[in-house]
Structure formats: C-alpha cells, structure tokens
Coordinates of C-alpha atoms in Angstrom, one line a residue:
M1046 CA 0.0 0.0 0.0
S1047 CA 1.3 3.4 -0.9
G1048 CA 0.1 7.0 -0.8
P1049 CA 0.2 9.9 1.7
G1050 CA -1.4 7.9 4.5
R1051 CA 1.2 5.2 4.3
R1052 CA 4.2 7.6 4.4
Q1053 CA 2.7 9.5 7.4
G1054 CA 2.4 6.2 9.2
G1055 CA 5.9 5.3 8.2
D1056 CA 7.2 8.7 9.5
R1057 CA 5.4 8.0 12.9
H1058 CA 7.0 4.6 13.1
D1059 CA 10.4 6.0 12.3
A1060 CA 9.9 8.7 15.0
V1061 CA 8.9 6.1 17.6
Q1062 CA 11.9 4.0 16.9
A1063 CA 14.2 7.0 17.1
I1064 CA 12.7 8.2 20.4
A1065 CA 13.0 4.6 21.8
R1066 CA 16.6 4.4 20.8
Q1067 CA 17.4 7.7 22.4
L1068 CA 15.7 6.8 25.6
L1069 CA 17.5 3.4 25.6
E1070 CA 20.9 5.0 25.1
E1071 CA 20.5 8.2 27.2
R1072 CA 17.8 7.8 29.8
L1073 CA 17.4 4.2 30.8
D1074 CA 18.7 4.7 34.3
E1075 CA 16.5 7.8 34.8
L1076 CA 13.5 5.9 33.6
T1077 CA 14.3 3.0 35.9
S1078 CA 14.5 5.3 38.9
R1079 CA 11.2 7.0 38.0
A1080 CA 9.4 3.7 37.4
L1081 CA 10.6 2.4 40.8
E1082 CA 9.5 5.5 42.6
Q1083 CA 6.0 5.3 41.0
L1084 CA 5.8 1.6 41.7
E1085 CA 6.6 2.0 45.4
A1086 CA 4.2 5.0 45.7
E1087 CA 1.3 3.2 44.0
E1088 CA 1.7 -0.5 44.8
A1089 CA 1.8 -1.3 48.5
A1090 CA 3.0 -4.9 47.8
Y1091 CA 6.2 -3.5 46.3
A1092 CA 6.7 -0.8 48.8
S1093 CA 6.5 -3.2 51.7
A1094 CA 8.6 -6.0 49.9
D1095 CA 11.8 -6.7 51.7
W1096 CA 14.0 -7.4 48.7
D1097 CA 17.5 -6.5 47.8
P1098 CA 17.1 -3.0 46.3
V1099 CA 19.8 -3.8 43.7
Q1100 CA 17.8 -6.8 42.6
K1101 CA 14.5 -4.9 42.5
R1102 CA 16.1 -2.1 40.4
E1103 CA 17.8 -4.6 38.0
G1104 CA 14.4 -6.3 37.4
M1105 CA 12.8 -3.0 36.6
R1106 CA 15.7 -1.9 34.4
R1107 CA 15.7 -5.2 32.4
T1108 CA 11.9 -5.0 31.6
L1109 CA 12.2 -1.3 30.5
E1110 CA 15.3 -2.1 28.4
L1111 CA 13.3 -5.0 26.7
A1112 CA 10.3 -2.7 26.0
L1113 CA 12.5 0.0 24.6
T1114 CA 14.6 -2.3 22.5
R1115 CA 11.5 -3.8 20.9
L1116 CA 10.1 -0.3 20.2
A1117 CA 13.4 0.7 18.7
G1118 CA 13.3 -2.2 16.4
G1119 CA 16.7 -3.5 17.2
P1120 CA 17.9 -7.0 18.1
V1121 CA 17.0 -7.9 21.6
P1122 CA 20.1 -8.6 23.7
R1123 CA 20.2 -12.1 25.3
T1124 CA 20.6 -10.4 28.7
V1125 CA 17.1 -9.0 28.5
S1126 CA 15.3 -11.3 26.1
R1127 CA 13.5 -13.1 28.9
A1128 CA 13.2 -10.2 31.3
T1129 CA 9.4 -10.3 31.8
E1130 CA 9.5 -14.1 32.1
D1131 CA 12.3 -14.0 34.7
V1132 CA 10.6 -11.3 36.8
G1133 CA 7.3 -13.1 36.6
R1134 CA 8.9 -16.4 37.7
E1135 CA 10.8 -14.7 40.6
R1136 CA 7.6 -13.0 41.8
A1137 CA 5.6 -16.3 41.6
E1138 CA 8.3 -18.1 43.6
Q1139 CA 8.0 -15.3 46.2
A1140 CA 4.2 -15.9 46.3
F1141 CA 3.8 -12.3 45.2
P1142 CA 0.3 -11.1 44.2
L1143 CA -0.3 -11.4 40.5
T1144 CA -2.3 -8.1 40.5
A1145 CA 0.8 -6.3 41.9
L1146 CA 3.0 -7.8 39.3
M1147 CA 0.7 -6.9 36.5
H1148 CA 0.5 -3.3 37.9
S1149 CA 4.3 -3.1 37.8
F1150 CA 4.3 -4.0 34.1
Q1151 CA 1.6 -1.4 33.4
L1152 CA 3.7 1.2 35.2
D1153 CA 6.7 0.3 33.1
L1154 CA 4.7 1.1 30.0
R1155 CA 3.1 4.2 31.5
T1156 CA 6.6 5.5 32.4
L1157 CA 7.8 5.0 28.8
W1158 CA 4.7 6.7 27.4
E1159 CA 5.0 9.7 29.7

C-alpha cells in the first residue's frame, strides 16, 4: 500500500523508533528510577517488599530495556530477552500477588509513554 497515509504512518513509526533508541541510550537509568518511585508509591505490595534494592532495580531496568529495545526495532540482547518471564517467575516463587506484578508491568509502559 502506498500513498500519503502510508508515508505518514511510516514517519510516525520511524519517529517512535528514534525516540525509543534515544531513551534506551541516554535515559534508561533515569526511567528506571522514575518507574521504581512510581511503583513503590502506587503499589503497597512492592513498597513493603523486603528485597535487595539492587535486585529490585535490576528487574525494573531489564523490563524497561526490553520494551525500549522492541520499540526501537533493534535486536534484543540475550541479557534482557527473557526479562518479563524471569521477573514473573521470581515473583511467583516469592508468592507475590499477580495483580501487583501486572500493575508493575503497566507502570513500566506508562513510564515510557509519559
């Protein structure tokens, strides 16, 4: 399909990919911090969880990196390719509420959107 509508959609797609690449390269740590702050402010189960803060941050960082990499259209690094599965499995092993886990993934996406 060609025509003006197709190119406009292509331009938007290219812009989303460029923004995702820039966020991935320049602001991933900032986004991770922001997402963690929001998560702990909005989700009591996470705020009260007694986990290693480094491990909590790394899980959040990996899921954000995975989302941004997919949006950027690049190859997904092996280190993050299973990020959501790994975090989900860890939370299940910790008997963590599924609703809290789903909320954390929603906050990841909301953080990226904002």
